[in-house]
XYZ file of N, CA and C in Angstrom:
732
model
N 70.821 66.478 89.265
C 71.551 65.237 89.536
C 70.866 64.068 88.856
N 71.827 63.296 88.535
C 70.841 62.116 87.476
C 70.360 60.984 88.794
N 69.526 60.229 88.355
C 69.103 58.987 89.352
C 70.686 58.167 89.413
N 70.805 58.378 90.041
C 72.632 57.225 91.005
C 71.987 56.395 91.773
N 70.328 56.102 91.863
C 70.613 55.086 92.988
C 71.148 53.626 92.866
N 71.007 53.003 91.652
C 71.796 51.683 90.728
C 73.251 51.593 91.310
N 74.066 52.953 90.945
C 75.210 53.125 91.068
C 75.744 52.945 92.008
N 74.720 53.902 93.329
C 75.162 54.203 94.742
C 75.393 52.461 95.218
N 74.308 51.592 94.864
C 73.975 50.604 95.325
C 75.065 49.288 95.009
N 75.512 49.385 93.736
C 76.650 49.087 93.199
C 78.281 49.494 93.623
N 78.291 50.392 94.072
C 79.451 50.891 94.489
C 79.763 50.310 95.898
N 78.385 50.846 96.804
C 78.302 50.300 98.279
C 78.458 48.892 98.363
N 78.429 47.969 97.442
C 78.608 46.511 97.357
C 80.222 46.249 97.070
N 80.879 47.276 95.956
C 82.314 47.363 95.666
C 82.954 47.331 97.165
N 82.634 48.607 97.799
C 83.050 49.277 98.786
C 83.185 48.518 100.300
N 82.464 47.373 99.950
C 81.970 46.527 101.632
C 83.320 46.345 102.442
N 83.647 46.836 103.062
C 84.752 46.464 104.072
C 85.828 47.902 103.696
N 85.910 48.633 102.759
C 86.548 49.497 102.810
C 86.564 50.721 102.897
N 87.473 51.867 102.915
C 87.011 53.335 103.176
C 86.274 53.753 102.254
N 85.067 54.330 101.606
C 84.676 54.683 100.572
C 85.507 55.650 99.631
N 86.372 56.534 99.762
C 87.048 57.322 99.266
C 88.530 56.453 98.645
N 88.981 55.587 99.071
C 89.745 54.586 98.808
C 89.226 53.830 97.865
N 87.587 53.137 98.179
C 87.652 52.144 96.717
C 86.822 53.002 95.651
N 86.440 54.314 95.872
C 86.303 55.001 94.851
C 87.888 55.237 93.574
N 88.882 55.595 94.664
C 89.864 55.583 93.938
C 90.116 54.287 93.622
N 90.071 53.083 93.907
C 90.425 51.491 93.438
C 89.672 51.228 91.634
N 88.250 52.113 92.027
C 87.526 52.147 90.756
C 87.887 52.470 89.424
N 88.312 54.293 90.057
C 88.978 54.827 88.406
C 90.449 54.185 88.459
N 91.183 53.820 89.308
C 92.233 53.359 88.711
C 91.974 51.779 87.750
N 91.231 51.475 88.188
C 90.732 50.199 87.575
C 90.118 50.776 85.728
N 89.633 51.364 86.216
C 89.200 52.198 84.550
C 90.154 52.822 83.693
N 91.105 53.437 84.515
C 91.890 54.286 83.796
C 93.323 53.342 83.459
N 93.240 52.105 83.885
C 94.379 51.233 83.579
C 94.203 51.054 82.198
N 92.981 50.449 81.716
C 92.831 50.022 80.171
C 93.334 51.331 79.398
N 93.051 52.414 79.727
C 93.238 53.802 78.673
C 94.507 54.374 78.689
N 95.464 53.802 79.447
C 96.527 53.932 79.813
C 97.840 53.926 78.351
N 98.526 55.042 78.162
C 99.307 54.791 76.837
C 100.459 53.723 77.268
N 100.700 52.653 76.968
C 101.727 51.607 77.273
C 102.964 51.658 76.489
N 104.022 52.045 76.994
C 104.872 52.113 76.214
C 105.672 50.744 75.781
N 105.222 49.741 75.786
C 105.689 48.663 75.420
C 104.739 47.150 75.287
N 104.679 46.418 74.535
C 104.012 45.525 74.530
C 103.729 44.657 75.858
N 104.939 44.678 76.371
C 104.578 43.650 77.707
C 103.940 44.766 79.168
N 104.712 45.768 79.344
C 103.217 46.587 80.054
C 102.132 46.421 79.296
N 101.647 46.208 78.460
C 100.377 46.404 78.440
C 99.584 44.720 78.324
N 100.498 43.796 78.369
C 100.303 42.553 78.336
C 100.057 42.652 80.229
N 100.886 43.123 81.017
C 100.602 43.448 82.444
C 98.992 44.169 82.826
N 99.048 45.159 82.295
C 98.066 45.611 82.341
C 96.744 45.013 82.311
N 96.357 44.366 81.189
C 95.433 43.317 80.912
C 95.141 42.441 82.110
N 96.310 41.616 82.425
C 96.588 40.561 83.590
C 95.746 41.209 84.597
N 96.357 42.199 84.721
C 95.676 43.029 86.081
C 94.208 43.238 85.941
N 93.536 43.713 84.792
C 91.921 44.058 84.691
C 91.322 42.854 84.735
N 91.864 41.523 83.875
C 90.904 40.195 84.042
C 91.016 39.634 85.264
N 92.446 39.525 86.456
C 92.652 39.151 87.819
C 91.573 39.646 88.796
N 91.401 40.528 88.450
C 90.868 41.759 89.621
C 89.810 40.738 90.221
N 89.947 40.166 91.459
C 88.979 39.860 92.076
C 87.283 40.252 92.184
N 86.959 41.344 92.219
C 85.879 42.111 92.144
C 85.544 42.619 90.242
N 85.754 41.764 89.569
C 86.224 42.362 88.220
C 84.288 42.247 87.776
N 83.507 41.217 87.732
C 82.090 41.544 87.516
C 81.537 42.518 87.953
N 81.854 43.089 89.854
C 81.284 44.201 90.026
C 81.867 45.225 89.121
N 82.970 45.384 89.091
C 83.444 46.354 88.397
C 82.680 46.448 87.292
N 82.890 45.436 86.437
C 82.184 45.892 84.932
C 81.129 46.087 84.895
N 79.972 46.113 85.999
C 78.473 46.453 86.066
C 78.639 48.209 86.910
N 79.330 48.431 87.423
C 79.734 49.848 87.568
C 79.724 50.725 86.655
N 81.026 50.274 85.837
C 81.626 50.848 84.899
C 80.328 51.106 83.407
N 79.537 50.295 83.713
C 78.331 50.162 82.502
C 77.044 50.953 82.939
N 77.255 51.041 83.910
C 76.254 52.288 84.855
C 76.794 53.437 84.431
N 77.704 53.637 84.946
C 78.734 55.119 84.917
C 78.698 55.482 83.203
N 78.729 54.617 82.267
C 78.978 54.808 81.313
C 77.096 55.421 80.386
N 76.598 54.429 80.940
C 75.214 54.842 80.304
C 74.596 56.397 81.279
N 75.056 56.743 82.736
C 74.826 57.811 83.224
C 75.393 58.789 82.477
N 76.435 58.525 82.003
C 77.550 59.537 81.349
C 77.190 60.106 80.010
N 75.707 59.931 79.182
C 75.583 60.352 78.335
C 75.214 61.809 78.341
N 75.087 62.501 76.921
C 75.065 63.938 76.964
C 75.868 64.357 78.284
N 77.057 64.240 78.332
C 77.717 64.511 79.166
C 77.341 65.053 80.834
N 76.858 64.303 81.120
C 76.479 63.766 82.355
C 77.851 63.874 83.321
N 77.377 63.870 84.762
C 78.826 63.671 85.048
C 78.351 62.632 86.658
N 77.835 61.621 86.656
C 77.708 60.696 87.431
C 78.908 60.449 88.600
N 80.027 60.526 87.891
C 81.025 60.581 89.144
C 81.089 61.160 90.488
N 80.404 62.922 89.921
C 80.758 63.862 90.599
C 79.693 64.260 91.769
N 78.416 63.016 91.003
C 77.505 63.032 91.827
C 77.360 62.111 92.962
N 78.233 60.758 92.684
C 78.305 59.604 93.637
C 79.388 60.036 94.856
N 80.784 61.230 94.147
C 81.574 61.487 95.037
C 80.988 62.290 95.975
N 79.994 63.424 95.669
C 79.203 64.408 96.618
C 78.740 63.868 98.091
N 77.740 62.405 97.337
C 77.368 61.885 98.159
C 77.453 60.789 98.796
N 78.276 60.475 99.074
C 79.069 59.209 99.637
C 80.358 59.861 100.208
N 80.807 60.446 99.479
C 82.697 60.961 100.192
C 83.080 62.301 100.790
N 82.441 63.129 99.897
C 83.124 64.607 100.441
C 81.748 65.543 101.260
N 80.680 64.490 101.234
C 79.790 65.256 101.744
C 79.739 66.932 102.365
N 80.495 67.534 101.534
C 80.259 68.941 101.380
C 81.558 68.984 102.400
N 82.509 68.506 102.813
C 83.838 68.860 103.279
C 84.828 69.303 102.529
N 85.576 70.188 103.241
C 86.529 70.885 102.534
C 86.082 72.032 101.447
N 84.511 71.884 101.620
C 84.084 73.245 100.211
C 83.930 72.114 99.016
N 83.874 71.215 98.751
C 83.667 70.325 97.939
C 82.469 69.818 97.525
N 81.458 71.005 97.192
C 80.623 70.885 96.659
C 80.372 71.528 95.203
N 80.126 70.805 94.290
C 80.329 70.571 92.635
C 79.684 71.641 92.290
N 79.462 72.693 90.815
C 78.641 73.058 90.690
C 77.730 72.060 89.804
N 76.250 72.522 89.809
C 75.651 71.722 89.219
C 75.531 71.865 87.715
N 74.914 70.715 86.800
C 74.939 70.881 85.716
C 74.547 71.992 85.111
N 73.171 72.408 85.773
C 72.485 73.480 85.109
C 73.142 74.813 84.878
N 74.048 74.725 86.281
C 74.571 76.329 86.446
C 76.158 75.992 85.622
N 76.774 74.818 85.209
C 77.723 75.180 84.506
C 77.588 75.142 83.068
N 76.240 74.487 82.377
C 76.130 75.117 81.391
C 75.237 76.663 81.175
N 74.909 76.981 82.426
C 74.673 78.777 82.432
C 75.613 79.575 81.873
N 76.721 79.584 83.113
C 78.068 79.994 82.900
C 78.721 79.475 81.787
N 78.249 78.387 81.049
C 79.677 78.570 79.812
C 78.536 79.170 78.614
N 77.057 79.191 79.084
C 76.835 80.254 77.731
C 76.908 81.444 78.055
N 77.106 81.936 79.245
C 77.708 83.826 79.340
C 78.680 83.955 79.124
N 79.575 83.309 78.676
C 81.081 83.259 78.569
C 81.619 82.699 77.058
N 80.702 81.648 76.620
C 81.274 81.214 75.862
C 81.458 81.566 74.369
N 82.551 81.416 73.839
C 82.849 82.529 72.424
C 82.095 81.375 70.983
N 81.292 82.326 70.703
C 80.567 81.353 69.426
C 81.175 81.373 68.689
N 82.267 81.944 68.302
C 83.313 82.045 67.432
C 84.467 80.565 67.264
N 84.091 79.962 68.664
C 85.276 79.355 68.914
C 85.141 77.894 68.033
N 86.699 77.605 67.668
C 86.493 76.709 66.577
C 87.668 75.854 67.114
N 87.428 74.462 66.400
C 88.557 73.523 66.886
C 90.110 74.037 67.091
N 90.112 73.099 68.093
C 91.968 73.649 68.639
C 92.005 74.988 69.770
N 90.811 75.887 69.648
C 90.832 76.387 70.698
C 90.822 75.990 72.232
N 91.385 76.764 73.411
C 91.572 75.737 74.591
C 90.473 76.462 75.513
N 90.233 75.556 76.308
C 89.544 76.127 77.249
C 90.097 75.350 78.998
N 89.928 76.465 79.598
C 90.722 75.933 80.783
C 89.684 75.894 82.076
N 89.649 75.687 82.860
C 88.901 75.161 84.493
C 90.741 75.366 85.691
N 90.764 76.357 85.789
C 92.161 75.825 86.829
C 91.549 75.352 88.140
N 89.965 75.169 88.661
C 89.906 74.490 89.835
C 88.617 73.852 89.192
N 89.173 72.600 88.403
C 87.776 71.424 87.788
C 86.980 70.799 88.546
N 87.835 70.047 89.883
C 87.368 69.575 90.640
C 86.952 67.745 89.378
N 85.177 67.551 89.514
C 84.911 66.317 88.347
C 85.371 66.342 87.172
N 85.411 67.952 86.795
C 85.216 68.264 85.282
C 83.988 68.977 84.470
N 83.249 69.016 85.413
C 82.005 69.499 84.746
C 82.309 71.270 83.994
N 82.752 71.554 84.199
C 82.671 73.400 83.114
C 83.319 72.638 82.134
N 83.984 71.830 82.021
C 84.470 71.585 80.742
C 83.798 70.503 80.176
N 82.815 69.960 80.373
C 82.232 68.877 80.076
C 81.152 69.684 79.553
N 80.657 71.044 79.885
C 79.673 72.171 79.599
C 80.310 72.786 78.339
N 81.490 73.002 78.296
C 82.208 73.607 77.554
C 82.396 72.630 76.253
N 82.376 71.066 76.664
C 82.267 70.147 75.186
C 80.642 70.116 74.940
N 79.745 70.830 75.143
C 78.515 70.041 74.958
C 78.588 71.486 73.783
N 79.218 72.543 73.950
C 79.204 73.390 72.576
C 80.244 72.765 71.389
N 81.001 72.813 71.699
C 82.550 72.088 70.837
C 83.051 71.448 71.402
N 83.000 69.895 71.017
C 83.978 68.660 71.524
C 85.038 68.749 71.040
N 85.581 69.841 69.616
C 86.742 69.567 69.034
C 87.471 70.819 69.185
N 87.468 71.313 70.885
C 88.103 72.190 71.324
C 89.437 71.344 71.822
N 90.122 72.240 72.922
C 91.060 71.627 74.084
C 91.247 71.646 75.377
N 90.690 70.909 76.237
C 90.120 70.797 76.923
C 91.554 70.921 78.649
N 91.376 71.919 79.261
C 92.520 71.740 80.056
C 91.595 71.681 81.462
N 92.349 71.107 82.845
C 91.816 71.455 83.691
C 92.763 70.868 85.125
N 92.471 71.621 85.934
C 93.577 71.301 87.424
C 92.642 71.500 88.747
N 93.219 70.441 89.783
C 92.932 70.497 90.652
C 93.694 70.240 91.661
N 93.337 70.461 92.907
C 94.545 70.013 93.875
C 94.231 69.051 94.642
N 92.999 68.110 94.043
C 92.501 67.158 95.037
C 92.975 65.724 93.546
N 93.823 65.026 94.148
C 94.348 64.157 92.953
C 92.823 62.851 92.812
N 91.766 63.073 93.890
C 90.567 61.818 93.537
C 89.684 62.925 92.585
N 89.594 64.172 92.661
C 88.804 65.198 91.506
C 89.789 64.874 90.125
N 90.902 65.133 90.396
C 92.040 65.049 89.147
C 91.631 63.475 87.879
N 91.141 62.702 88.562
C 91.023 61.232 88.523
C 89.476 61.252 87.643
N 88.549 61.761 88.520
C 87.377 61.502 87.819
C 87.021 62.767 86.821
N 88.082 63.596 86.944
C 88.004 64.237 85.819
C 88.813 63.831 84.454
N 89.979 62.891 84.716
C 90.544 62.293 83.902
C 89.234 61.560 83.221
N 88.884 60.737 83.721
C 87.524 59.757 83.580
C 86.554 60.071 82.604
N 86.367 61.299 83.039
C 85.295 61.779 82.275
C 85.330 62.644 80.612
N 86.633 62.578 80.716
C 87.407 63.550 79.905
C 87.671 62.150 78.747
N 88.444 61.000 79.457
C 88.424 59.833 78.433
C 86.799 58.918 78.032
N 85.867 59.421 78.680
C 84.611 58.921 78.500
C 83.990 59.387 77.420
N 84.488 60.573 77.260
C 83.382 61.674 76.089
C 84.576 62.026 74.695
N 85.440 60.626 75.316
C 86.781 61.278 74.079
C 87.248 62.900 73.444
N 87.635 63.257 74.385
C 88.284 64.524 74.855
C 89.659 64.737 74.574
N 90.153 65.925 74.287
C 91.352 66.262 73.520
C 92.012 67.197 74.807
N 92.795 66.863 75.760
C 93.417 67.971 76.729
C 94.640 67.358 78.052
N 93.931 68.398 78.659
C 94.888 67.833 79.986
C 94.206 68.068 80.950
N 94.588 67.415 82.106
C 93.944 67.570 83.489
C 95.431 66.954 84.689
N 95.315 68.113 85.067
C 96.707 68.687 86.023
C 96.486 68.396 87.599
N 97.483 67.276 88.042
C 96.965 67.655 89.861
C 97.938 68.485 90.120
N 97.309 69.717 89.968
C 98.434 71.058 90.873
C 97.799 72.139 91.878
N 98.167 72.753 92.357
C 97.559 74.019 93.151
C 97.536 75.372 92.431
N 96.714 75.504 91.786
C 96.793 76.705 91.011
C 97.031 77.996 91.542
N 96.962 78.267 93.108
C 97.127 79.482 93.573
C 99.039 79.673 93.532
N 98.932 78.365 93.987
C 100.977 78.970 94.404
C 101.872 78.262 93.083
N 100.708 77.889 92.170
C 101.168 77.019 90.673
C 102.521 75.562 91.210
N 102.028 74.751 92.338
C 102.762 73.799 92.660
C 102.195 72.583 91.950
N 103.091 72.109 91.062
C 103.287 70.942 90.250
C 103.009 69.441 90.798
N 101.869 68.594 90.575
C 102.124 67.345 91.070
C 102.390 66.383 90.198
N 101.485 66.160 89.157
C 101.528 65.265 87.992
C 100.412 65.748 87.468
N 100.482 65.565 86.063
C 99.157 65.733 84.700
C 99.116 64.479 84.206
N 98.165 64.531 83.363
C 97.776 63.403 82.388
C 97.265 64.331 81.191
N 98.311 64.014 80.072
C 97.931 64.648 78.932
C 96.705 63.386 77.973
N 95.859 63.973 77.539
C 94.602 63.326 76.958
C 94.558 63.452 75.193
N 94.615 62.099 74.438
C 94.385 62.505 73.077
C 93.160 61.261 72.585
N 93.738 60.933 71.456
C 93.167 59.918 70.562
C 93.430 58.886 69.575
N 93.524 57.981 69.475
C 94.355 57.336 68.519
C 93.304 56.402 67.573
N 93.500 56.466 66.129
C 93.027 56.088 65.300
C 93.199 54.526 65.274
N 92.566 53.882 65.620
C 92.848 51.691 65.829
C 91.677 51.151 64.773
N 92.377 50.408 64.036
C 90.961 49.661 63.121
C 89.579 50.472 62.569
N 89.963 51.697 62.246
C 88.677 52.565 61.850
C 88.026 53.145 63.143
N 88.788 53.205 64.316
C 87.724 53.670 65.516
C 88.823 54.511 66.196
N 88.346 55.749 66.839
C 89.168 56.543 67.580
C 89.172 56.747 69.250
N 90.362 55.600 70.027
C 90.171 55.313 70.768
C 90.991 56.467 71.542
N 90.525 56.318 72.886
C 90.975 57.760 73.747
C 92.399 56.987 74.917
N 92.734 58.022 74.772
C 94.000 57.545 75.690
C 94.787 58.906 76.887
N 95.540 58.277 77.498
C 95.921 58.813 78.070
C 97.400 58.910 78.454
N 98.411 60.093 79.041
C 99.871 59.540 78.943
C 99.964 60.898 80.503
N 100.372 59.269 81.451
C 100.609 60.127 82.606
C 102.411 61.213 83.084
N 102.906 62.279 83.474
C 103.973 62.544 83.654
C 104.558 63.272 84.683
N 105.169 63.516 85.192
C 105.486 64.474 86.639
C 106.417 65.654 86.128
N 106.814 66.152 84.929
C 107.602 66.923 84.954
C 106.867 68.256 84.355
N 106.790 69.114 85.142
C 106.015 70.611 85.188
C 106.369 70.959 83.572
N 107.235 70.744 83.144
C 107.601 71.727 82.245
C 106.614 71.101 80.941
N 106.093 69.845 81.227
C 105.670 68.987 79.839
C 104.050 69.533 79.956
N 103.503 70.815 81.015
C 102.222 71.064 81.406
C 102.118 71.800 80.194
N 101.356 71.841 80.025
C 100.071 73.593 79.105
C 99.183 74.127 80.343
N 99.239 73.636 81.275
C 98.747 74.645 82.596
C 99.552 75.115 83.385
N 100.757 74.333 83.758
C 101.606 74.966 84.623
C 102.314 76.094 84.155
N 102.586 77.345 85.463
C 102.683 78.540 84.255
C 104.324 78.346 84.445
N 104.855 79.003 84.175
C 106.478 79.235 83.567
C 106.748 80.515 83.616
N 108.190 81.087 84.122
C 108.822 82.383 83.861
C 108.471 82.622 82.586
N 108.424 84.058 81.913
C 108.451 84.816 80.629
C 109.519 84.068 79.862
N 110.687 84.019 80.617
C 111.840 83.744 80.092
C 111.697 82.473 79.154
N 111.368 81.551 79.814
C 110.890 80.084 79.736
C 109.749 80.014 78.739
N 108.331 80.973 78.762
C 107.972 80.996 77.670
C 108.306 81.216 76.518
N 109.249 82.074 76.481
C 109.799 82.610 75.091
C 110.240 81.582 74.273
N 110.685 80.830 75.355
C 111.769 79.680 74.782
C 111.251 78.587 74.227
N 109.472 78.622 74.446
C 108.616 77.279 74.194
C 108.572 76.668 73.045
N 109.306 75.729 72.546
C 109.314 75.187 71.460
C 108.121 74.639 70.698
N 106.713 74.096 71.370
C 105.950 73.996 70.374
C 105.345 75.064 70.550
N 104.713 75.398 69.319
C 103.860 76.584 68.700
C 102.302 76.183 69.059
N 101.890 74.561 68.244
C 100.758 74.431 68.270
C 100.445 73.765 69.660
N 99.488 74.170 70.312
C 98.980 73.336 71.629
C 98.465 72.177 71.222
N 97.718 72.051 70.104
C 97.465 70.522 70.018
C 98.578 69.219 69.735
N 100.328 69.676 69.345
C 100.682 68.943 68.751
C 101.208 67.763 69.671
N 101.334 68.103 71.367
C 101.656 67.373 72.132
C 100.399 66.205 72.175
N 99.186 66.240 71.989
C 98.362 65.473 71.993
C 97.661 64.894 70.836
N 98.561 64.725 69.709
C 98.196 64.261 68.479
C 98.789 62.889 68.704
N 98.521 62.074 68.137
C 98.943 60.444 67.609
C 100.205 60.379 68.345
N 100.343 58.904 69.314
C 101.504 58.646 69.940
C 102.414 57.951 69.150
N 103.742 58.210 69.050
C 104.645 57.339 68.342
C 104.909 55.755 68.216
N 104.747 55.510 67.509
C 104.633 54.178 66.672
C 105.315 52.836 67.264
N 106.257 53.592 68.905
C 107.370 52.348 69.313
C 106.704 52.138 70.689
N 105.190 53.022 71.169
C 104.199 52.393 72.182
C 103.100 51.450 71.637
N 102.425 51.262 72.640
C 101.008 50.033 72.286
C 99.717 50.941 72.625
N 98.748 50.997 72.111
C 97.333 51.741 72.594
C 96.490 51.171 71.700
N 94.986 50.930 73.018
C 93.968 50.368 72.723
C 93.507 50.485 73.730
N 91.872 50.296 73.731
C 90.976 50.219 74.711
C 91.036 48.587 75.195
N 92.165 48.120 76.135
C 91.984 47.127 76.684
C 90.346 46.461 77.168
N 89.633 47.698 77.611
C 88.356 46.592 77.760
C 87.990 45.815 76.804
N 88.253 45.876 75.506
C 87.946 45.252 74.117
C 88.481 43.945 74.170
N 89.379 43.514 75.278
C 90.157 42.389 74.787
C 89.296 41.657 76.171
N 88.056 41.702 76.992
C 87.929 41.818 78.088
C 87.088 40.236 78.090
């Protein structure tokens, strides 16, 4: 576990008067607004409004600069503040640790494997096997599901932190029940490749959710990466914190 006590201490100041599991989620939604694909100039003129308004917007950005410098060599700081502060080992919600998920992705992992290949987590929880899984190839594809939509979240997080190419699914992988994904790419802005995100509710737009045979047959794209290549030219994307 990395030193969180900065973080813990920072957060618990965010958090003063509220449920901790609540303004944890107040947090990444606050983060994940800027990375947000906008399909129009004035959402994302909204958007903005909303990150500079934010009452608590200094704590935030001294969070977010914690989380971000914890987050190197793919770190996963989130998963360590959620352990201990929120799910304190309820519900089975205890992470594996770094060490043992980059164990497991070198008994497993194919040295062969070369960009565009996918790799999946159907119970991610933070994200960490796949955050193990980019510390061999970042220019894989990165999929992952959970059925806890605040894991779904800071695995989104972490996935747009380390600029990551995939998806991350809130579904139940045992009975394959559909909630919403967030498909994850990249977009080329002024010489820099900024990470984004495009949220949706309809099962069928998954690469995790499974589908009748029938329905596969019928799958019109071929390549898995092509849903997460460059967004069309009639949305807006940028790392709003830039304008901050």
């Amino acid at each position: 576990m990395n030193n969180i006590n900065k973080l813990l201490i920072l957060f618990e100041q965010f958090a003063y008067t509220q449920n901790e599991a609540a303004a944890l989620n107040d947090f990444l939604d606050y983060f994940l607004l800027a990375f947000r694909y906008h399909e129009t100039a004035e959402e994302q003129k909204r958007a903005l409004e909303t990150l500079i308004n934010h009452p608590k917007r200094e704590l935030l950005s001294k969070m977010l600069i914690e989380v971000g410098e914890l987050s190197e060599n793919f770190n996963d700081p989130l998963g360590d503040l959620y352990e201990t502060l929120i799910s304190k080992g309820r519900n089975g919600q205890f992470f594996t640790p770094g060490p043992i998920t980059d164990l497991l992705t070198a008994l497993v992992y194919d040295s062969n494997a070369k960009q565009g290949d996918m790799v999946l987590d159907p119970a991610c929880g933070s994200g960490r096997m796949l955050l193990s899984a980019a510390k061999r190839n970042r220019h894989q594809l990165f999929y992952g599901a959970d059925i806890d939509p605040l894991c779904c979240k800071m695995a989104l997080m972490n996935m747009l932190l380390h600029s990551l190419t995939g998806e991350i699914a809130h579904m139940d992988s045992l009975s394959n029940k559909f909630f919403k994904g967030y498909v994850i790419g990249t977009v080329l802005l002024n010489g820099h490749h900024h990470p984004y995100y495009k949220p949706f509710t309809d099962p069928e737009q998954s690469r995790i959710w499974l589908r009748s045979k029938e329905n596969l047959s019928q799958e019109a794209v071929t390549d898995p990466s092509e849903s997460m290549r460059q967004p069309s030219e009639r949305g807006v994307q940028g790392n709003l914190f830039d304008e901050l």
